[in-house]
Amino acid sequence: MELDDTTVNRLMSLGLARYEARIYLSLLRRGSYTAAEVAREADVPRQRVYDVLDALVRRQLATARPGRVTTYSAVPPEPALARLMSAQREAVDRLERSSQELAGLLGPLWAQGRQHTDPLDYIEVLRDPKAIGERFADIQFQARHELLTFCKPPFVAPPENTAGITAVRRLHQSGGTVRAIYLSDTLADPETADHVRRFAAAGEEARFAPDLPLKLVIADASLVLCDMPDPVAGADTTTTLFIEHPALAACLRLAFDTVWAAARPGPEL
């Protein structure tokens, strides 16, 4: 007979393991079972059934009757559930005492930590391409009102950039602004041209400029993601900065608006 998964899960929430819950429910259905019989009834591996039955007996949820073949019976539900609840309460009490002790130990450490601040803790330096891609997805997700972008290769987002499309659509539908400036030769590359089309369909406004100083993302005039090409090692070596600084973001937003004003709209895509 199939066991009710909901009932199994509710017994597990009271502290039983899954096999324990399945076997206890099976034991309830008849006066007694041998280990082999309850293993079949509960669909529990034969090699595990003895350990599980012993655990139920120790927890006073089942009884064993020795004989030529030992048989097992369930303790009635009311006292069995009362024992499970009592064990849960004791566990919660132990956790509460432990939590209070930890609060006493960790509180002074937290207070001490507040006395030491990093003057540049609003700047995160990224060099790993995967980490840069993840942070790019994060800043798109965090944007609530405005997302401004200088788009130039190499791109760190995957070609489909599902996170970006979702962010653009969300901002556009909520009345926000999404503007992007691409390099003028962008549309010559079929893959990048397809990217521009998909983002335009989601609500992005696009313009094109012959040159862009760097890759840049500004979200809500407060979050900035920009690359800083190494002037010595060359364009292939880049450090990306994630900066949470409204004043800097406001200045870079003015720079974006200057480039936007001079950039040309693209052709109908």
mmCIF file of N, CA, C and O in Angstrom, residues 75-159:
data_model
loop_
_atom_site.group_PDB
_atom_site.id
_atom_site.type_symbol
_atom_site.label_atom_id
_atom_site.label_comp_id
_atom_site.label_asym_id
_atom_site.label_seq_id
_atom_site.Cartn_x
_atom_site.Cartn_y
_atom_site.Cartn_z
ATOM 1 N N VAL A 75 3.871 1.896 18.835
ATOM 2 C CA VAL A 75 3.290 2.527 20.014
ATOM 3 C C VAL A 75 2.129 3.392 19.524
ATOM 4 O O VAL A 75 2.230 4.019 18.457
ATOM 5 N N PRO A 76 1.013 3.456 20.243
ATOM 6 C CA PRO A 76 -0.117 4.269 19.782
ATOM 7 C C PRO A 76 0.295 5.707 19.453
ATOM 8 O O PRO A 76 1.211 6.257 20.080
ATOM 9 N N PRO A 77 -0.371 6.315 18.485
ATOM 10 C CA PRO A 77 0.044 7.644 18.007
ATOM 11 C C PRO A 77 0.112 8.712 19.090
ATOM 12 O O PRO A 77 1.051 9.518 19.100
ATOM 13 N N GLU A 78 -0.853 8.760 19.998
ATOM 14 C CA GLU A 78 -0.881 9.866 20.963
ATOM 15 C C GLU A 78 0.380 9.914 21.817
ATOM 16 O O GLU A 78 1.050 10.957 21.863
ATOM 17 N N PRO A 79 0.764 8.816 22.522
ATOM 18 C CA PRO A 79 2.010 8.901 23.292
ATOM 19 C C PRO A 79 3.243 9.022 22.406
ATOM 20 O O PRO A 79 4.238 9.672 22.781
ATOM 21 N N ALA A 80 3.205 8.406 21.230
ATOM 22 C CA ALA A 80 4.364 8.495 20.332
ATOM 23 C C ALA A 80 4.603 9.935 19.902
ATOM 24 O O ALA A 80 5.729 10.449 19.958
ATOM 25 N N LEU A 81 3.535 10.622 19.488
ATOM 26 C CA LEU A 81 3.678 12.019 19.049
ATOM 27 C C LEU A 81 4.043 12.922 20.212
ATOM 28 O O LEU A 81 4.792 13.901 20.049
ATOM 29 N N ALA A 82 3.541 12.609 21.413
ATOM 30 C CA ALA A 82 3.901 13.397 22.592
ATOM 31 C C ALA A 82 5.399 13.286 22.861
ATOM 32 O O ALA A 82 6.047 14.273 23.235
ATOM 33 N N ARG A 83 5.963 12.083 22.675
ATOM 34 C CA ARG A 83 7.405 11.916 22.878
ATOM 35 C C ARG A 83 8.209 12.702 21.833
ATOM 36 O O ARG A 83 9.230 13.313 22.152
ATOM 37 N N LEU A 84 7.731 12.671 20.584
ATOM 38 C CA LEU A 84 8.424 13.435 19.541
ATOM 39 C C LEU A 84 8.377 14.929 19.839
ATOM 40 O O LEU A 84 9.382 15.643 19.681
ATOM 41 N N MET A 85 7.215 15.421 20.266
ATOM 42 C CA MET A 85 7.092 16.839 20.592
ATOM 43 C C MET A 85 7.987 17.209 21.764
ATOM 44 O O MET A 85 8.620 18.278 21.774
ATOM 45 N N SER A 86 8.067 16.337 22.771
ATOM 46 C CA SER A 86 8.914 16.604 23.923
ATOM 47 C C SER A 86 10.376 16.698 23.500
ATOM 48 O O SER A 86 11.119 17.592 23.950
ATOM 49 N N ALA A 87 10.792 15.802 22.607
ATOM 50 C CA ALA A 87 12.175 15.832 22.130
ATOM 51 C C ALA A 87 12.449 17.116 21.347
ATOM 52 O O ALA A 87 13.529 17.710 21.466
ATOM 53 N N GLN A 88 11.460 17.557 20.554
ATOM 54 C CA GLN A 88 11.634 18.795 19.793
ATOM 55 C C GLN A 88 11.752 20.005 20.719
ATOM 56 O O GLN A 88 12.575 20.894 20.503
ATOM 57 N N ARG A 89 10.934 20.027 21.771
ATOM 58 C CA ARG A 89 10.994 21.145 22.722
ATOM 59 C C ARG A 89 12.363 21.179 23.411
ATOM 60 O O ARG A 89 12.945 22.250 23.620
ATOM 61 N N GLU A 90 12.851 20.006 23.798
ATOM 62 C CA GLU A 90 14.167 19.954 24.446
ATOM 63 C C GLU A 90 15.249 20.446 23.488
ATOM 64 O O GLU A 90 16.169 21.167 23.906
ATOM 65 N N ALA A 91 15.129 20.075 22.210
ATOM 66 C CA ALA A 91 16.112 20.530 21.227
ATOM 67 C C ALA A 91 16.059 22.042 21.058
ATOM 68 O O ALA A 91 17.098 22.712 20.975
ATOM 69 N N VAL A 92 14.839 22.595 21.010
ATOM 70 C CA VAL A 92 14.694 24.055 20.880
ATOM 71 C C VAL A 92 15.263 24.758 22.110
ATOM 72 O O VAL A 92 15.937 25.795 21.991
ATOM 73 N N ASP A 93 15.005 24.193 23.288
ATOM 74 C CA ASP A 93 15.548 24.795 24.518
ATOM 75 C C ASP A 93 17.074 24.803 24.479
ATOM 76 O O ASP A 93 17.706 25.789 24.873
ATOM 77 N N ARG A 94 17.671 23.699 24.012
ATOM 78 C CA ARG A 94 19.133 23.650 23.924
ATOM 79 C C ARG A 94 19.653 24.685 22.938
ATOM 80 O O ARG A 94 20.657 25.366 23.199
ATOM 81 N N LEU A 95 18.961 24.802 21.792
ATOM 82 C CA LEU A 95 19.381 25.796 20.802
ATOM 83 C C LEU A 95 19.246 27.217 21.342
ATOM 84 O O LEU A 95 20.100 28.074 21.087
ATOM 85 N N GLU A 96 18.184 27.476 22.099
ATOM 86 C CA GLU A 96 17.984 28.810 22.656
ATOM 87 C C GLU A 96 19.095 29.145 23.646
ATOM 88 O O GLU A 96 19.641 30.255 23.628
ATOM 89 N N ARG A 97 19.446 28.167 24.499
ATOM 90 C CA ARG A 97 20.544 28.411 25.449
ATOM 91 C C ARG A 97 21.863 28.631 24.711
ATOM 92 O O ARG A 97 22.641 29.531 25.050
ATOM 93 N N SER A 98 22.097 27.816 23.689
ATOM 94 C CA SER A 98 23.320 27.974 22.904
ATOM 95 C C SER A 98 23.353 29.319 22.194
ATOM 96 O O SER A 98 24.392 29.985 22.137
ATOM 97 N N SER A 99 22.191 29.743 21.660
ATOM 98 C CA SER A 99 22.117 31.029 20.979
ATOM 99 C C SER A 99 22.413 32.180 21.924
ATOM 100 O O SER A 99 23.134 33.129 21.578
ATOM 101 N N GLN A 100 21.877 32.102 23.123
ATOM 102 C CA GLN A 100 22.128 33.164 24.101
ATOM 103 C C GLN A 100 23.604 33.219 24.486
ATOM 104 O O GLN A 100 24.180 34.301 24.621
ATOM 105 N N GLU A 101 24.222 32.051 24.649
ATOM 106 C CA GLU A 101 25.648 32.018 24.974
ATOM 107 C C GLU A 101 26.480 32.601 23.827
ATOM 108 O O GLU A 101 27.423 33.369 24.046
ATOM 109 N N LEU A 102 26.104 32.224 22.580
ATOM 110 C CA LEU A 102 26.834 32.753 21.427
ATOM 111 C C LEU A 102 26.673 34.260 21.297
ATOM 112 O O LEU A 102 27.612 34.972 20.934
ATOM 113 N N ALA A 103 25.460 34.756 21.576
ATOM 114 C CA ALA A 103 25.232 36.200 21.504
ATOM 115 C C ALA A 103 26.150 36.929 22.478
ATOM 116 O O ALA A 103 26.713 37.990 22.165
ATOM 117 N N GLY A 104 26.320 36.337 23.676
ATOM 118 C CA GLY A 104 27.219 36.947 24.654
ATOM 119 C C GLY A 104 28.659 36.928 24.198
ATOM 120 O O GLY A 104 29.425 37.861 24.475
ATOM 121 N N LEU A 105 29.051 35.882 23.458
ATOM 122 C CA LEU A 105 30.428 35.779 22.980
ATOM 123 C C LEU A 105 30.686 36.639 21.746
ATOM 124 O O LEU A 105 31.755 37.252 21.615
ATOM 125 N N LEU A 106 29.700 36.678 20.833
ATOM 126 C CA LEU A 106 29.914 37.357 19.556
ATOM 127 C C LEU A 106 29.608 38.847 19.606
ATOM 128 O O LEU A 106 30.131 39.612 18.796
ATOM 129 N N GLY A 107 28.781 39.266 20.572
ATOM 130 C CA GLY A 107 28.440 40.681 20.671
ATOM 131 C C GLY A 107 29.656 41.585 20.792
ATOM 132 O O GLY A 107 29.792 42.564 20.039
ATOM 133 N N PRO A 108 30.581 41.293 21.717
ATOM 134 C CA PRO A 108 31.777 42.145 21.827
ATOM 135 C C PRO A 108 32.610 42.150 20.547
ATOM 136 O O PRO A 108 33.198 43.177 20.199
ATOM 137 N N LEU A 109 32.675 41.006 19.838
ATOM 138 C CA LEU A 109 33.435 40.979 18.586
ATOM 139 C C LEU A 109 32.809 41.901 17.552
ATOM 140 O O LEU A 109 33.504 42.621 16.831
ATOM 141 N N TRP A 110 31.471 41.871 17.489
ATOM 142 C CA TRP A 110 30.777 42.754 16.539
ATOM 143 C C TRP A 110 31.025 44.220 16.883
ATOM 144 O O TRP A 110 31.301 45.043 16.021
ATOM 145 N N ALA A 111 30.925 44.557 18.182
ATOM 146 C CA ALA A 111 31.137 45.940 18.602
ATOM 147 C C ALA A 111 32.561 46.393 18.278
ATOM 148 O O ALA A 111 32.789 47.520 17.825
ATOM 149 N N GLN A 112 33.521 45.486 18.482
ATOM 150 C CA GLN A 112 34.908 45.827 18.177
ATOM 151 C C GLN A 112 35.104 46.041 16.679
ATOM 152 O O GLN A 112 35.825 46.941 16.246
ATOM 153 N N GLY A 113 34.418 45.194 15.886
ATOM 154 C CA GLY A 113 34.547 45.317 14.442
ATOM 155 C C GLY A 113 34.015 46.625 13.904
ATOM 156 O O GLY A 113 34.477 47.126 12.883
ATOM 157 N N ARG A 114 33.010 47.210 14.581
ATOM 158 C CA ARG A 114 32.449 48.482 14.117
ATOM 159 C C ARG A 114 33.446 49.638 14.276
ATOM 160 O O ARG A 114 33.277 50.689 13.695
ATOM 161 N N GLN A 115 34.473 49.422 15.092
ATOM 162 C CA GLN A 115 35.446 50.488 15.326
ATOM 163 C C GLN A 115 36.513 50.539 14.240
ATOM 164 O O GLN A 115 37.306 51.456 14.186
ATOM 165 N N HIS A 116 36.533 49.512 13.377
ATOM 166 C CA HIS A 116 37.542 49.455 12.320
ATOM 167 C C HIS A 116 36.835 49.456 10.976
ATOM 168 O O HIS A 116 36.068 48.554 10.675
ATOM 169 N N THR A 117 37.046 50.469 10.176
ATOM 170 C CA THR A 117 36.415 50.562 8.867
ATOM 171 C C THR A 117 37.476 50.698 7.789
ATOM 172 O O THR A 117 38.546 51.286 8.009
ATOM 173 N N ASP A 118 37.208 50.155 6.641
ATOM 174 C CA ASP A 118 38.080 50.278 5.479
ATOM 175 C C ASP A 118 37.665 51.523 4.715
ATOM 176 O O ASP A 118 36.513 51.635 4.292
ATOM 177 N N PRO A 119 38.573 52.470 4.514
ATOM 178 C CA PRO A 119 38.188 53.706 3.822
ATOM 179 C C PRO A 119 37.732 53.472 2.379
ATOM 180 O O PRO A 119 37.127 54.334 1.779
ATOM 181 N N LEU A 120 38.030 52.277 1.826
ATOM 182 C CA LEU A 120 37.625 51.987 0.452
ATOM 183 C C LEU A 120 36.679 50.794 0.392
ATOM 184 O O LEU A 120 36.659 50.057 -0.585
ATOM 185 N N ASP A 121 35.878 50.606 1.448
ATOM 186 C CA ASP A 121 35.016 49.432 1.471
ATOM 187 C C ASP A 121 33.844 49.531 0.505
ATOM 188 O O ASP A 121 33.067 48.596 0.375
ATOM 189 N N TYR A 122 33.710 50.674 -0.200
ATOM 190 C CA TYR A 122 32.659 50.810 -1.206
ATOM 191 C C TYR A 122 33.167 50.428 -2.589
ATOM 192 O O TYR A 122 32.449 50.551 -3.579
ATOM 193 N N ILE A 123 34.417 49.951 -2.676
ATOM 194 C CA ILE A 123 35.007 49.561 -3.950
ATOM 195 C C ILE A 123 35.329 48.070 -3.914
ATOM 196 O O ILE A 123 35.951 47.578 -2.975
ATOM 197 N N GLU A 124 34.907 47.359 -4.938
ATOM 198 C CA GLU A 124 35.234 45.940 -5.089
ATOM 199 C C GLU A 124 36.048 45.781 -6.364
ATOM 200 O O GLU A 124 35.634 46.246 -7.431
ATOM 201 N N VAL A 125 37.212 45.163 -6.260
ATOM 202 C CA VAL A 125 38.104 44.974 -7.399
ATOM 203 C C VAL A 125 37.922 43.558 -7.937
ATOM 204 O O VAL A 125 38.031 42.583 -7.192
ATOM 205 N N LEU A 126 37.652 43.452 -9.235
ATOM 206 C CA LEU A 126 37.384 42.157 -9.871
ATOM 207 C C LEU A 126 38.339 41.942 -11.032
ATOM 208 O O LEU A 126 38.551 42.846 -11.839
ATOM 209 N N ARG A 127 38.893 40.731 -11.105
ATOM 210 C CA ARG A 127 39.773 40.401 -12.234
ATOM 211 C C ARG A 127 39.357 39.116 -12.937
ATOM 212 O O ARG A 127 39.698 38.930 -14.094
ATOM 213 N N ASP A 128 38.652 38.243 -12.237
ATOM 214 C CA ASP A 128 38.226 36.978 -12.829
ATOM 215 C C ASP A 128 37.017 37.214 -13.740
ATOM 216 O O ASP A 128 36.017 37.799 -13.309
ATOM 217 N N PRO A 129 37.079 36.784 -15.009
ATOM 218 C CA PRO A 129 35.957 37.031 -15.933
ATOM 219 C C PRO A 129 34.626 36.493 -15.424
ATOM 220 O O PRO A 129 33.586 37.130 -15.609
ATOM 221 N N LYS A 130 34.638 35.340 -14.773
ATOM 222 C CA LYS A 130 33.389 34.788 -14.253
ATOM 223 C C LYS A 130 32.808 35.698 -13.170
ATOM 224 O O LYS A 130 31.602 35.974 -13.144
ATOM 225 N N ALA A 131 33.680 36.175 -12.255
ATOM 226 C CA ALA A 131 33.214 37.076 -11.192
ATOM 227 C C ALA A 131 32.702 38.386 -11.774
ATOM 228 O O ALA A 131 31.710 38.951 -11.292
ATOM 229 N N ILE A 132 33.354 38.878 -12.835
ATOM 230 C CA ILE A 132 32.905 40.114 -13.478
ATOM 231 C C ILE A 132 31.513 39.903 -14.097
ATOM 232 O O ILE A 132 30.618 40.741 -13.955
ATOM 233 N N GLY A 133 31.334 38.760 -14.766
ATOM 234 C CA GLY A 133 30.034 38.461 -15.356
ATOM 235 C C GLY A 133 28.933 38.372 -14.311
ATOM 236 O O GLY A 133 27.820 38.856 -14.509
ATOM 237 N N GLU A 134 29.248 37.752 -13.157
ATOM 238 C CA GLU A 134 28.259 37.626 -12.087
ATOM 239 C C GLU A 134 27.906 38.994 -11.505
ATOM 240 O O GLU A 134 26.744 39.281 -11.209
ATOM 241 N N ARG A 135 28.917 39.850 -11.340
ATOM 242 C CA ARG A 135 28.648 41.189 -10.805
ATOM 243 C C ARG A 135 27.849 42.016 -11.803
ATOM 244 O O ARG A 135 26.982 42.807 -11.407
ATOM 245 N N PHE A 136 28.108 41.828 -13.100
ATOM 246 C CA PHE A 136 27.325 42.522 -14.127
ATOM 247 C C PHE A 136 25.862 42.109 -14.036
ATOM 248 O O PHE A 136 24.950 42.948 -14.090
ATOM 249 N N ALA A 137 25.626 40.811 -13.871
ATOM 250 C CA ALA A 137 24.242 40.336 -13.707
ATOM 251 C C ALA A 137 23.616 40.918 -12.442
ATOM 252 O O ALA A 137 22.442 41.291 -12.427
ATOM 253 N N ASP A 138 24.406 41.027 -11.370
ATOM 254 C CA ASP A 138 23.908 41.572 -10.102
ATOM 255 C C ASP A 138 23.447 43.021 -10.258
ATOM 256 O O ASP A 138 22.384 43.406 -9.770
ATOM 257 N N ILE A 139 24.277 43.845 -10.920
ATOM 258 C CA ILE A 139 23.955 45.270 -11.010
ATOM 259 C C ILE A 139 22.714 45.471 -11.888
ATOM 260 O O ILE A 139 21.902 46.369 -11.630
ATOM 261 N N GLN A 140 22.531 44.615 -12.889
ATOM 262 C CA GLN A 140 21.313 44.688 -13.689
ATOM 263 C C GLN A 140 20.097 44.310 -12.845
ATOM 264 O O GLN A 140 19.041 44.933 -12.933
ATOM 265 N N PHE A 141 20.257 43.289 -12.010
ATOM 266 C CA PHE A 141 19.162 42.839 -11.151
ATOM 267 C C PHE A 141 18.796 43.896 -10.116
ATOM 268 O O PHE A 141 17.625 44.081 -9.779
ATOM 269 N N GLN A 142 19.819 44.621 -9.596
ATOM 270 C CA GLN A 142 19.578 45.605 -8.544
ATOM 271 C C GLN A 142 18.941 46.887 -9.068
ATOM 272 O O GLN A 142 18.323 47.625 -8.302
ATOM 273 N N ALA A 143 19.116 47.177 -10.344
ATOM 274 C CA ALA A 143 18.594 48.432 -10.898
ATOM 275 C C ALA A 143 17.073 48.498 -10.736
ATOM 276 O O ALA A 143 16.363 47.553 -11.036
ATOM 277 N N ARG A 144 16.595 49.639 -10.257
ATOM 278 C CA ARG A 144 15.166 49.819 -10.032
ATOM 279 C C ARG A 144 14.561 50.948 -10.870
ATOM 280 O O ARG A 144 13.368 50.964 -11.124
ATOM 281 N N HIS A 145 15.396 51.915 -11.290
ATOM 282 C CA HIS A 145 14.848 53.077 -11.998
ATOM 283 C C HIS A 145 15.579 53.362 -13.313
ATOM 284 O O HIS A 145 14.950 53.780 -14.279
ATOM 285 N N GLU A 146 16.889 53.142 -13.329
ATOM 286 C CA GLU A 146 17.647 53.554 -14.504
ATOM 287 C C GLU A 146 18.871 52.654 -14.674
ATOM 288 O O GLU A 146 19.535 52.289 -13.707
ATOM 289 N N LEU A 147 19.151 52.329 -15.933
ATOM 290 C CA LEU A 147 20.329 51.526 -16.251
ATOM 291 C C LEU A 147 20.972 52.130 -17.488
ATOM 292 O O LEU A 147 20.354 52.208 -18.555
ATOM 293 N N LEU A 148 22.212 52.601 -17.334
ATOM 294 C CA LEU A 148 22.950 53.237 -18.423
ATOM 295 C C LEU A 148 24.195 52.406 -18.707
ATOM 296 O O LEU A 148 24.896 51.988 -17.783
ATOM 297 N N THR A 149 24.511 52.215 -20.000
ATOM 298 C CA THR A 149 25.614 51.314 -20.340
ATOM 299 C C THR A 149 26.413 51.830 -21.524
ATOM 300 O O THR A 149 25.839 52.238 -22.543
ATOM 301 N N PHE A 150 27.752 51.807 -21.395
ATOM 302 C CA PHE A 150 28.661 51.879 -22.527
ATOM 303 C C PHE A 150 28.952 50.427 -22.907
ATOM 304 O O PHE A 150 29.567 49.692 -22.120
ATOM 305 N N CYS A 151 28.537 50.004 -24.087
ATOM 306 C CA CYS A 151 28.710 48.610 -24.496
ATOM 307 C C CYS A 151 29.836 48.504 -25.523
ATOM 308 O O CYS A 151 29.721 49.036 -26.624
ATOM 309 N N LYS A 152 30.898 47.815 -25.140
ATOM 310 C CA LYS A 152 31.981 47.570 -26.077
ATOM 311 C C LYS A 152 32.616 46.224 -25.752
ATOM 312 O O LYS A 152 32.616 45.793 -24.596
ATOM 313 N N PRO A 153 33.121 45.515 -26.762
ATOM 314 C CA PRO A 153 33.732 44.221 -26.503
ATOM 315 C C PRO A 153 35.066 44.378 -25.770
ATOM 316 O O PRO A 153 35.634 45.478 -25.754
ATOM 317 N N PRO A 154 35.534 43.274 -25.129
ATOM 318 C CA PRO A 154 34.905 41.941 -25.088
ATOM 319 C C PRO A 154 33.773 41.913 -24.062
ATOM 320 O O PRO A 154 33.864 42.544 -23.018
ATOM 321 N N PHE A 155 32.710 41.171 -24.374
ATOM 322 C CA PHE A 155 31.551 41.099 -23.499
ATOM 323 C C PHE A 155 31.723 39.971 -22.489
ATOM 324 O O PHE A 155 32.205 38.888 -22.833
ATOM 325 N N VAL A 156 31.317 40.229 -21.230
ATOM 326 C CA VAL A 156 31.451 39.215 -20.178
ATOM 327 C C VAL A 156 30.167 38.419 -19.993
ATOM 328 O O VAL A 156 30.189 37.320 -19.455
ATOM 329 N N ALA A 157 29.044 38.969 -20.423
ATOM 330 C CA ALA A 157 27.771 38.254 -20.272
ATOM 331 C C ALA A 157 27.671 37.170 -21.335
ATOM 332 O O ALA A 157 28.253 37.290 -22.421
ATOM 333 N N PRO A 158 26.945 36.086 -21.059
ATOM 334 C CA PRO A 158 26.728 35.062 -22.088
ATOM 335 C C PRO A 158 25.964 35.643 -23.263
ATOM 336 O O PRO A 158 25.258 36.645 -23.111
ATOM 337 N N PRO A 159 26.092 35.071 -24.447
ATOM 338 C CA PRO A 159 25.451 35.647 -25.644
ATOM 339 C C PRO A 159 23.961 35.906 -25.471
ATOM 340 O O PRO A 159 23.448 36.927 -25.926
#
